Amino acid sequence: MESMLAKGANAVAVLPAAPVFVRNNDVDHEYRQDSDLFYLTGFDEPGSVLLLLADEKKCVMFVRPRDPEREIWDGLRAGVDGVKSHYGADEAFKITELGDELPKLLANKKSLFFRLGRDRAFDDRVLDAIENARRRARLGFSWPTEIVDPGTVVHEMRLFKHTDDLEAMKRAAEITKEAHLRAMSATKPGMYEYEVEALLLETFRRGGSERPAYGSIVGSGANATVLHYRSNNKKMEATDLLLIDAGCEYGYYASDVTRTFPVGKKFSREQQAIYELVLEAHTASIAGTKVGATIEQVHKESVEVITAGLVRLGLLSGEVDKLIEDNAYKAFFMHRTSHWLGMDVHDVGSYYVDGKARELASGMVLTVEPGIYISKDNDKVGPEWRGIGVRIEDDILVSDEGPINLTVAIPSSVEDVLRACA
Ligand code: GLY
Ligand code: MN
Ligand code: MN
């Protein structure tokens, strides 16, 4: 953050906490701090705002004040003194003082680093503070004349994972491994998808994970072909494949893993052929996850393998290059192969720089997750292929020594998967 707010920049950054969302009446949705604010402070309370003042090299925080009555209900608060002693604030105020203090803190600043559009109510408070400073122009005050998205700096920082970030990601991967292994060994015909989901969630929490990194997908049979399937309520049959896309969050860092395996502990010929093809694409894309390559190239590896394989299996016909050019593979593989992974499952950081696909660099983490999904209604293929869905997803750290698969310990070869299911 110091680099963004270089001395002389006459800049101020304003980063609010995530809003609290009411679920109903006096019950809120589970609270999770805004990732940027947590990244910069480690502070997880709602109702807080961080300000960074460049020239003064100062960190100012607005927080909920201590309140013995409220703390009986909602737990301890750090309070104004606590954020100074424990979270590195140089100065702190009660959040109720924001309206009075913000115009003073913005006055005479040139650049305001603030992300507009995320929380309209908070946007208004910031815009009011600017207006307030403007009104005092005749008294010699100036106001920020440029608003810059702090993501241009903070998200670039978050894109590159350092030792502590990777420690958390490795622990998330370890707990997620336990969960997938448990699901593989426990799944049996006649169980419901939600019973497997329950095992995953229990394993996450028991391992110290605060929460899943996203809603777990537990899709059997044709449900595996629904990319964001979330109902998880079907009874599983011996002939089904089960696709599990589930990862936990640990210390505010995500894992994101998909495995697919046969409920009846035996692949059909067609299921195995699709599985092996996805695995071939997965292996090729991981090998391509090198410093200097791009996410586009990683995707292209999977597209080429999958298109050639679909031709080999008779599910597509024609010239591979022409089929790729015509996007014919998209009837089976309709999503991208990778996204950044970090504090958010679809993490921040730009994918393009100056209009060009960005080169991978050491410290970035991305998923590799090719899949093939054959709709149960696809009458262009034989009935034995219909309703098969396979995705295999791992979390890859780009390094100077080559790709490091953070989730490699979760079985993915046919042999290893069948062994884990046995
Ligand atoms: N689990 C969400 C994704 O794979 O992108
Ligand atoms: Mn996933
Ligand atoms: Mn993913």
Short mmCIF file of C-alpha atoms and ligand atoms in Angstrom, two decimals:
data_model
loop_
_atom_site.label_atom_id
_atom_site.label_comp_id
_atom_site.label_asym_id
_atom_site.label_seq_id
_atom_site.Cartn_x
_atom_site.Cartn_y
_atom_site.Cartn_z
CA MET A 1 0.00 0.00 0.00
CA GLU A 2 2.88 2.34 0.65
CA SER A 3 3.87 2.17 -3.01
CA MET A 4 0.39 3.27 -4.06
CA LEU A 5 0.34 6.01 -1.55
CA ALA A 6 3.82 7.23 -2.22
CA LYS A 7 4.89 10.29 -0.31
CA GLY A 8 4.07 13.39 -2.27
CA ALA A 9 1.11 11.74 -3.96
CA ASN A 10 -1.21 13.73 -1.73
CA ALA A 11 -3.47 10.67 -1.74
CA VAL A 12 -5.89 9.10 0.66
CA ALA A 13 -7.36 5.61 0.45
CA VAL A 14 -10.75 4.77 1.94
CA LEU A 15 -11.57 1.08 2.41
CA PRO A 16 -14.85 0.20 4.12
CA ALA A 17 -15.74 -3.08 5.80
CA ALA A 18 -18.12 -5.44 4.03
CA PRO A 19 -21.72 -4.44 4.72
CA VAL A 20 -23.92 -6.54 6.98
CA PHE A 21 -26.80 -8.13 5.07
CA VAL A 22 -30.07 -8.70 6.91
CA ARG A 23 -31.41 -12.19 6.35
CA ASN A 24 -34.76 -11.50 7.97
CA ASN A 25 -36.02 -9.38 10.86
CA ASP A 26 -33.19 -9.09 13.39
CA VAL A 27 -31.14 -11.98 11.95
CA ASP A 28 -28.19 -11.23 9.66
CA HIS A 29 -26.43 -13.37 7.08
CA GLU A 30 -23.14 -14.79 8.27
CA TYR A 31 -20.59 -12.00 8.24
CA ARG A 32 -17.35 -12.15 6.31
CA GLN A 33 -15.01 -9.19 6.24
CA ASP A 34 -14.16 -7.52 2.93
CA SER A 35 -11.06 -9.27 1.60
CA ASP A 36 -9.16 -6.03 0.87
CA LEU A 37 -9.75 -4.67 4.36
CA PHE A 38 -8.80 -7.97 5.96
CA TYR A 39 -5.68 -8.23 3.76
CA LEU A 40 -4.51 -4.80 4.89
CA THR A 41 -5.48 -4.98 8.57
CA GLY A 42 -6.46 -8.50 9.70
CA PHE A 43 -9.51 -6.80 11.26
CA ASP A 44 -12.74 -8.77 10.93
CA GLU A 45 -15.38 -6.57 12.54
CA PRO A 46 -18.24 -5.03 10.56
CA GLY A 47 -18.96 -1.31 10.82
CA SER A 48 -15.35 -0.27 10.25
CA VAL A 49 -13.50 1.89 7.75
CA LEU A 50 -9.78 2.10 7.02
CA LEU A 51 -8.11 5.26 5.76
CA LEU A 52 -4.52 5.41 4.60
CA LEU A 53 -2.95 8.83 4.27
CA ALA A 54 0.04 8.88 1.99
CA ASP A 55 1.94 11.98 2.90
CA GLU A 56 1.31 11.60 6.60
CA LYS A 57 2.15 7.87 6.39
CA LYS A 58 -0.78 7.34 8.66
CA CYS A 59 -3.36 4.61 9.14
CA VAL A 60 -6.68 5.84 10.52
CA MET A 61 -9.48 3.46 11.48
CA PHE A 62 -13.12 4.02 12.30
CA VAL A 63 -14.61 1.18 14.32
CA ARG A 64 -17.58 0.21 16.45
CA PRO A 65 -16.96 1.52 19.96
CA ARG A 66 -16.77 -0.81 22.94
CA ASP A 67 -20.28 -1.42 24.24
CA PRO A 68 -20.72 -3.79 27.19
CA GLU A 69 -24.44 -4.20 26.48
CA ARG A 70 -23.97 -5.11 22.79
CA GLU A 71 -20.92 -7.24 23.57
CA ILE A 72 -23.11 -9.48 25.75
CA TRP A 73 -25.09 -10.28 22.60
CA ASP A 74 -22.54 -10.18 19.77
CA GLY A 75 -19.14 -10.74 21.36
CA LEU A 76 -16.13 -8.59 22.08
CA ARG A 77 -15.21 -5.56 20.02
CA ALA A 78 -11.68 -4.21 19.67
CA GLY A 79 -12.91 -0.65 20.04
CA VAL A 80 -10.97 2.52 19.43
CA ASP A 81 -8.10 1.59 21.76
CA GLY A 82 -7.98 -2.02 20.55
CA VAL A 83 -7.42 -1.17 16.88
CA LYS A 84 -4.54 1.03 17.86
CA SER A 85 -2.92 -1.50 20.15
CA HIS A 86 -3.63 -4.63 18.06
CA TYR A 87 -4.26 -3.69 14.43
CA GLY A 88 -1.71 -1.02 13.69
CA ALA A 89 -4.01 2.03 13.55
CA ASP A 90 -2.13 5.26 14.27
CA GLU A 91 -5.35 7.04 15.00
CA ALA A 92 -8.84 5.70 15.60
CA PHE A 93 -12.36 7.03 15.91
CA LYS A 94 -15.78 5.65 16.63
CA ILE A 95 -17.64 4.82 13.43
CA THR A 96 -20.33 7.28 14.52
CA GLU A 97 -17.74 10.05 14.06
CA LEU A 98 -17.16 9.23 10.38
CA GLY A 99 -19.59 11.90 9.12
CA ASP A 100 -17.68 14.66 10.93
CA GLU A 101 -14.16 13.36 10.42
CA LEU A 102 -14.21 12.13 6.81
CA PRO A 103 -14.52 15.61 5.21
CA LYS A 104 -11.54 16.75 7.32
CA LEU A 105 -9.49 13.74 6.24
CA LEU A 106 -10.35 14.22 2.54
CA ALA A 107 -9.81 17.98 2.55
CA ASN A 108 -6.78 19.17 0.59
CA LYS A 109 -6.12 15.67 -0.83
CA LYS A 110 -5.65 15.33 -4.57
CA SER A 111 -6.30 11.62 -5.16
CA LEU A 112 -8.95 9.54 -3.49
CA PHE A 113 -8.46 5.79 -3.76
CA PHE A 114 -11.97 4.43 -3.35
CA ARG A 115 -13.94 1.68 -5.08
CA LEU A 116 -17.23 3.15 -6.23
CA GLY A 117 -20.32 1.07 -6.87
CA ARG A 118 -19.88 -1.71 -4.34
CA ASP A 119 -22.00 -0.30 -1.54
CA ARG A 120 -24.19 2.57 -2.77
CA ALA A 121 -25.01 3.74 0.75
CA PHE A 122 -21.31 4.08 1.57
CA ASP A 123 -20.63 5.73 -1.82
CA ASP A 124 -23.04 8.44 -0.72
CA ARG A 125 -21.15 9.03 2.50
CA VAL A 126 -17.89 9.48 0.60
CA LEU A 127 -19.49 11.71 -2.04
CA ASP A 128 -21.07 13.80 0.73
CA ALA A 129 -17.65 14.23 2.32
CA ILE A 130 -16.19 15.42 -0.99
CA GLU A 131 -19.10 17.80 -1.43
CA ASN A 132 -18.57 19.06 2.08
CA ALA A 133 -14.92 19.84 1.29
CA ARG A 134 -15.96 21.52 -1.98
CA ARG A 135 -18.36 23.79 -0.15
CA ARG A 136 -15.52 25.09 1.93
CA ALA A 137 -13.44 26.02 -1.15
CA ARG A 138 -13.69 29.71 -0.40
CA LEU A 139 -12.05 29.10 2.94
CA GLY A 140 -9.00 27.73 1.17
CA PHE A 141 -9.82 24.02 1.13
CA SER A 142 -9.38 21.83 -1.91
CA TRP A 143 -10.85 18.37 -2.43
CA PRO A 144 -9.90 15.18 -4.24
CA THR A 145 -10.19 15.77 -7.95
CA GLU A 146 -9.44 12.23 -9.01
CA ILE A 147 -10.95 8.99 -7.81
CA VAL A 148 -8.83 5.90 -8.41
CA ASP A 149 -9.89 2.30 -7.87
CA PRO A 150 -7.68 1.00 -5.01
CA GLY A 151 -7.97 -2.40 -6.68
CA THR A 152 -5.38 -1.20 -9.16
CA VAL A 153 -2.89 -1.47 -6.32
CA VAL A 154 -4.33 -3.76 -3.61
CA HIS A 155 -5.50 -6.41 -6.08
CA GLU A 156 -2.11 -6.47 -7.73
CA MET A 157 -0.61 -7.08 -4.29
CA ARG A 158 -3.14 -9.83 -3.56
CA LEU A 159 -2.43 -11.54 -6.90
CA PHE A 160 1.09 -12.41 -5.75
CA LYS A 161 1.09 -14.85 -2.86
CA HIS A 162 3.81 -14.67 -0.25
CA THR A 163 4.83 -17.10 2.49
CA ASP A 164 1.95 -16.36 4.88
CA ASP A 165 -0.66 -16.41 2.13
CA LEU A 166 0.69 -19.73 0.89
CA GLU A 167 0.75 -21.21 4.38
CA ALA A 168 -2.98 -20.53 4.63
CA MET A 169 -3.63 -21.84 1.12
CA LYS A 170 -1.70 -25.03 1.88
CA ARG A 171 -3.71 -25.58 5.06
CA ALA A 172 -6.95 -24.96 3.11
CA ALA A 173 -5.74 -27.54 0.56
CA GLU A 174 -4.93 -30.05 3.30
CA ILE A 175 -8.38 -29.79 4.91
CA THR A 176 -10.02 -29.94 1.48
CA LYS A 177 -8.03 -33.10 0.74
CA GLU A 178 -9.40 -34.73 3.91
CA ALA A 179 -12.93 -33.77 2.88
CA HIS A 180 -12.64 -35.17 -0.66
CA LEU A 181 -11.02 -38.39 0.57
CA ARG A 182 -13.79 -38.84 3.10
CA ALA A 183 -16.43 -38.25 0.43
CA MET A 184 -14.81 -40.77 -1.89
CA SER A 185 -14.68 -43.50 0.72
CA ALA A 186 -18.15 -42.84 2.21
CA THR A 187 -20.22 -42.46 -0.96
CA LYS A 188 -22.49 -45.42 -1.66
CA PRO A 189 -25.49 -46.03 -3.90
CA GLY A 190 -28.71 -45.06 -2.12
CA MET A 191 -27.15 -42.12 -0.24
CA TYR A 192 -28.35 -38.60 -0.94
CA GLU A 193 -26.05 -35.95 -2.36
CA TYR A 194 -26.63 -33.81 0.74
CA GLU A 195 -25.27 -36.55 2.98
CA VAL A 196 -21.97 -36.23 1.13
CA GLU A 197 -22.19 -32.45 1.36
CA ALA A 198 -22.64 -32.83 5.14
CA LEU A 199 -19.41 -34.87 5.35
CA LEU A 200 -17.53 -32.22 3.40
CA LEU A 201 -18.77 -29.39 5.60
CA GLU A 202 -18.11 -31.29 8.79
CA THR A 203 -14.56 -32.04 7.68
CA PHE A 204 -13.95 -28.41 6.78
CA ARG A 205 -15.12 -27.11 10.11
CA ARG A 206 -13.41 -29.81 12.15
CA GLY A 207 -10.16 -28.92 10.40
CA GLY A 208 -10.43 -25.32 11.61
CA SER A 209 -11.79 -23.84 8.40
CA GLU A 210 -14.06 -20.85 9.07
CA ARG A 211 -16.40 -21.61 6.19
CA PRO A 212 -16.55 -23.18 2.74
CA ALA A 213 -14.89 -20.98 0.11
CA TYR A 214 -18.10 -21.24 -1.99
CA GLY A 215 -21.28 -23.29 -2.05
CA SER A 216 -20.37 -26.95 -2.45
CA ILE A 217 -21.50 -28.66 -5.64
CA VAL A 218 -22.37 -32.34 -5.12
CA GLY A 219 -23.92 -33.49 -8.38
CA SER A 220 -24.58 -37.09 -9.30
CA GLY A 221 -25.66 -38.51 -12.66
CA ALA A 222 -26.90 -35.80 -15.01
CA ASN A 223 -26.62 -33.24 -12.18
CA ALA A 224 -22.87 -33.37 -12.83
CA THR A 225 -23.55 -31.67 -16.17
CA VAL A 226 -25.11 -28.64 -14.45
CA LEU A 227 -22.13 -26.33 -13.95
CA HIS A 228 -23.39 -24.53 -10.83
CA TYR A 229 -25.64 -27.30 -9.49
CA ARG A 230 -26.47 -26.52 -5.84
CA SER A 231 -29.61 -28.45 -4.92
CA ASN A 232 -27.58 -31.47 -3.74
CA ASN A 233 -30.77 -33.40 -3.02
CA LYS A 234 -30.81 -36.41 -5.35
CA LYS A 235 -30.50 -40.02 -4.26
CA MET A 236 -27.40 -41.44 -5.87
CA GLU A 237 -27.39 -44.58 -7.99
CA ALA A 238 -24.65 -47.14 -8.56
CA THR A 239 -24.31 -46.19 -12.24
CA ASP A 240 -23.91 -42.44 -11.49
CA LEU A 241 -20.72 -40.46 -11.53
CA LEU A 242 -20.54 -38.02 -8.64
CA LEU A 243 -18.96 -34.62 -9.31
CA ILE A 244 -17.88 -32.78 -6.15
CA ASP A 245 -16.67 -29.19 -6.46
CA ALA A 246 -15.90 -28.16 -2.89
CA GLY A 247 -13.13 -26.31 -1.11
CA CYS A 248 -12.76 -24.72 2.28
CA GLU A 249 -11.57 -21.30 3.32
CA TYR A 250 -8.82 -21.15 5.91
CA GLY A 251 -7.46 -17.91 7.36
CA TYR A 252 -9.40 -16.06 4.66
CA TYR A 253 -7.76 -18.09 1.85
CA ALA A 254 -9.67 -20.40 -0.47
CA SER A 255 -9.13 -23.77 -1.98
CA ASP A 256 -11.18 -24.82 -4.99
CA VAL A 257 -11.14 -28.49 -5.92
CA THR A 258 -13.27 -30.73 -8.11
CA ARG A 259 -13.14 -34.48 -8.27
CA THR A 260 -15.43 -36.89 -10.10
CA PHE A 261 -15.79 -40.58 -9.24
CA PRO A 262 -18.23 -43.46 -9.72
CA VAL A 263 -20.84 -43.89 -6.97
CA GLY A 264 -20.82 -47.65 -7.57
CA LYS A 265 -16.96 -47.73 -7.43
CA LYS A 266 -16.76 -48.77 -11.09
CA PHE A 267 -16.66 -46.59 -14.24
CA SER A 268 -18.69 -47.55 -17.30
CA ARG A 269 -16.59 -47.70 -20.48
CA GLU A 270 -17.95 -44.32 -21.63
CA GLN A 271 -17.56 -42.69 -18.20
CA GLN A 272 -13.95 -43.83 -18.04
CA ALA A 273 -13.22 -42.60 -21.56
CA ILE A 274 -14.55 -39.13 -20.71
CA TYR A 275 -12.75 -39.16 -17.36
CA GLU A 276 -9.42 -40.04 -18.95
CA LEU A 277 -9.86 -37.37 -21.58
CA VAL A 278 -10.54 -34.67 -18.97
CA LEU A 279 -7.53 -35.91 -16.99
CA GLU A 280 -5.35 -35.69 -20.11
CA ALA A 281 -6.49 -32.08 -20.63
CA HIS A 282 -5.93 -31.33 -16.94
CA THR A 283 -2.39 -32.74 -17.06
CA ALA A 284 -1.54 -30.81 -20.25
CA SER A 285 -2.88 -27.53 -18.86
CA ILE A 286 -1.03 -27.93 -15.56
CA ALA A 287 2.21 -28.61 -17.42
CA GLY A 288 1.60 -25.38 -19.34
CA THR A 289 1.15 -23.30 -16.18
CA LYS A 290 4.62 -21.81 -16.43
CA VAL A 291 6.17 -18.43 -15.87
CA GLY A 292 5.70 -16.43 -19.07
CA ALA A 293 2.70 -18.45 -20.32
CA THR A 294 -0.80 -16.95 -20.22
CA ILE A 295 -4.13 -18.19 -18.90
CA GLU A 296 -5.22 -18.17 -22.56
CA GLN A 297 -2.49 -20.67 -23.40
CA VAL A 298 -3.37 -22.83 -20.38
CA HIS A 299 -6.98 -22.88 -21.65
CA LYS A 300 -5.83 -23.65 -25.20
CA GLU A 301 -3.99 -26.75 -23.98
CA SER A 302 -7.26 -28.13 -22.58
CA VAL A 303 -9.29 -27.09 -25.64
CA GLU A 304 -6.87 -28.88 -27.97
CA VAL A 305 -6.75 -32.08 -25.94
CA ILE A 306 -10.53 -32.16 -25.43
CA THR A 307 -11.38 -31.41 -29.06
CA ALA A 308 -8.98 -34.07 -30.37
CA GLY A 309 -10.29 -36.55 -27.79
CA LEU A 310 -13.94 -35.89 -28.64
CA VAL A 311 -13.12 -36.62 -32.30
CA ARG A 312 -11.30 -39.80 -31.29
CA LEU A 313 -14.35 -40.92 -29.29
CA GLY A 314 -16.70 -40.12 -32.18
CA LEU A 315 -18.50 -37.37 -30.25
CA LEU A 316 -17.35 -34.69 -32.69
CA SER A 317 -16.43 -35.16 -36.30
CA GLY A 318 -14.26 -33.05 -38.55
CA GLU A 319 -10.81 -31.47 -38.59
CA VAL A 320 -9.57 -30.69 -35.06
CA ASP A 321 -8.26 -27.23 -36.01
CA LYS A 322 -11.49 -26.32 -37.75
CA LEU A 323 -13.57 -27.62 -34.83
CA ILE A 324 -11.53 -25.45 -32.47
CA GLU A 325 -11.92 -22.45 -34.77
CA ASP A 326 -15.69 -23.07 -34.85
CA ASN A 327 -15.85 -23.49 -31.03
CA ALA A 328 -17.45 -26.94 -31.56
CA TYR A 329 -15.96 -28.10 -28.24
CA LYS A 330 -18.15 -25.56 -26.42
CA ALA A 331 -21.13 -27.93 -26.68
CA PHE A 332 -19.17 -30.12 -24.22
CA PHE A 333 -16.67 -27.79 -22.53
CA MET A 334 -18.41 -24.46 -22.08
CA HIS A 335 -16.36 -22.74 -19.38
CA ARG A 336 -12.83 -21.41 -19.09
CA THR A 337 -10.04 -23.56 -17.68
CA SER A 338 -8.67 -21.19 -15.05
CA HIS A 339 -9.28 -18.31 -12.71
CA TRP A 340 -7.10 -16.63 -10.10
CA LEU A 341 -7.43 -18.10 -6.63
CA GLY A 342 -6.65 -16.45 -3.30
CA MET A 343 -8.73 -14.79 -0.61
CA ASP A 344 -11.69 -14.93 -2.99
CA VAL A 345 -12.42 -18.11 -4.88
CA HIS A 346 -12.61 -16.13 -8.11
CA ASP A 347 -9.83 -13.93 -6.95
CA VAL A 348 -8.93 -10.39 -7.84
CA GLY A 349 -6.14 -9.30 -10.17
CA SER A 350 -6.37 -8.30 -13.81
CA TYR A 351 -6.36 -10.99 -16.49
CA TYR A 352 -5.35 -8.61 -19.25
CA VAL A 353 -2.74 -5.88 -19.30
CA ASP A 354 -2.96 -3.22 -22.03
CA GLY A 355 -5.47 -5.43 -23.82
CA LYS A 356 -3.11 -8.41 -23.87
CA ALA A 357 -3.45 -11.67 -21.92
CA ARG A 358 -1.22 -11.30 -18.93
CA GLU A 359 1.90 -13.44 -18.50
CA LEU A 360 1.98 -15.78 -15.53
CA ALA A 361 4.58 -14.93 -12.92
CA SER A 362 5.99 -16.60 -9.86
CA GLY A 363 3.65 -16.32 -6.87
CA MET A 364 0.36 -16.31 -8.77
CA VAL A 365 -2.14 -19.06 -7.96
CA LEU A 366 -4.77 -20.20 -10.43
CA THR A 367 -7.08 -23.15 -10.88
CA VAL A 368 -6.86 -25.65 -13.71
CA GLU A 369 -10.32 -27.16 -14.17
CA PRO A 370 -11.19 -28.61 -17.56
CA GLY A 371 -14.43 -30.55 -17.85
CA ILE A 372 -16.71 -32.35 -20.27
CA TYR A 373 -20.47 -32.18 -19.80
CA ILE A 374 -22.78 -34.20 -22.04
CA SER A 375 -26.37 -33.09 -21.62
CA LYS A 376 -28.89 -35.85 -20.95
CA ASP A 377 -30.87 -34.33 -23.82
CA ASN A 378 -28.01 -34.38 -26.34
CA ASP A 379 -29.49 -36.47 -29.13
CA LYS A 380 -26.42 -35.95 -31.33
CA VAL A 381 -24.56 -38.59 -29.29
CA GLY A 382 -25.44 -42.18 -28.43
CA PRO A 383 -27.56 -42.70 -25.29
CA GLU A 384 -24.63 -44.36 -23.51
CA TRP A 385 -22.83 -40.98 -23.46
CA ARG A 386 -25.73 -38.84 -22.27
CA GLY A 387 -25.76 -37.37 -18.78
CA ILE A 388 -22.02 -37.83 -18.18
CA GLY A 389 -20.33 -34.88 -16.48
CA VAL A 390 -16.68 -34.80 -15.43
CA ARG A 391 -14.54 -31.98 -14.09
CA ILE A 392 -11.12 -32.25 -12.45
CA GLU A 393 -9.86 -29.14 -10.71
CA ASP A 394 -6.63 -28.36 -8.88
CA ASP A 395 -5.00 -25.24 -7.46
CA ILE A 396 -1.68 -24.39 -9.08
CA LEU A 397 1.06 -22.10 -7.79
CA VAL A 398 3.18 -20.62 -10.56
CA SER A 399 6.85 -20.76 -9.63
CA ASP A 400 10.26 -20.33 -11.23
CA GLU A 401 10.78 -24.05 -10.72
CA GLY A 402 7.61 -24.88 -12.66
CA PRO A 403 3.99 -25.45 -11.64
CA ILE A 404 3.34 -26.51 -8.04
CA ASN A 405 0.04 -28.31 -7.59
CA LEU A 406 -1.19 -27.37 -4.10
CA THR A 407 -3.96 -29.99 -4.24
CA VAL A 408 -2.05 -32.82 -5.90
CA ALA A 409 -2.53 -35.08 -2.86
CA ILE A 410 -6.22 -35.49 -3.72
CA PRO A 411 -6.40 -38.57 -5.97
CA SER A 412 -7.04 -37.90 -9.65
CA SER A 413 -5.74 -40.85 -11.71
CA VAL A 414 -8.33 -43.56 -12.41
CA GLU A 415 -6.41 -46.02 -10.26
CA ASP A 416 -5.97 -43.65 -7.33
CA VAL A 417 -9.58 -42.51 -7.43
CA LEU A 418 -10.88 -46.10 -7.45
CA ARG A 419 -8.54 -46.95 -4.58
CA ALA A 420 -9.81 -43.97 -2.55
CA CYS A 421 -13.40 -45.04 -3.29
CA ALA A 422 -12.82 -48.65 -2.29
N1 GLY B 1 -16.05 -23.61 -7.56
C1 GLY B 1 -16.15 -22.56 -8.46
C2 GLY B 1 -15.23 -22.73 -9.57
O1 GLY B 1 -14.71 -23.81 -9.77
O2 GLY B 1 -14.88 -21.82 -10.25
MN MN B 2 -14.46 -25.29 -8.28
MN MN B 3 -12.69 -22.98 -9.88
#
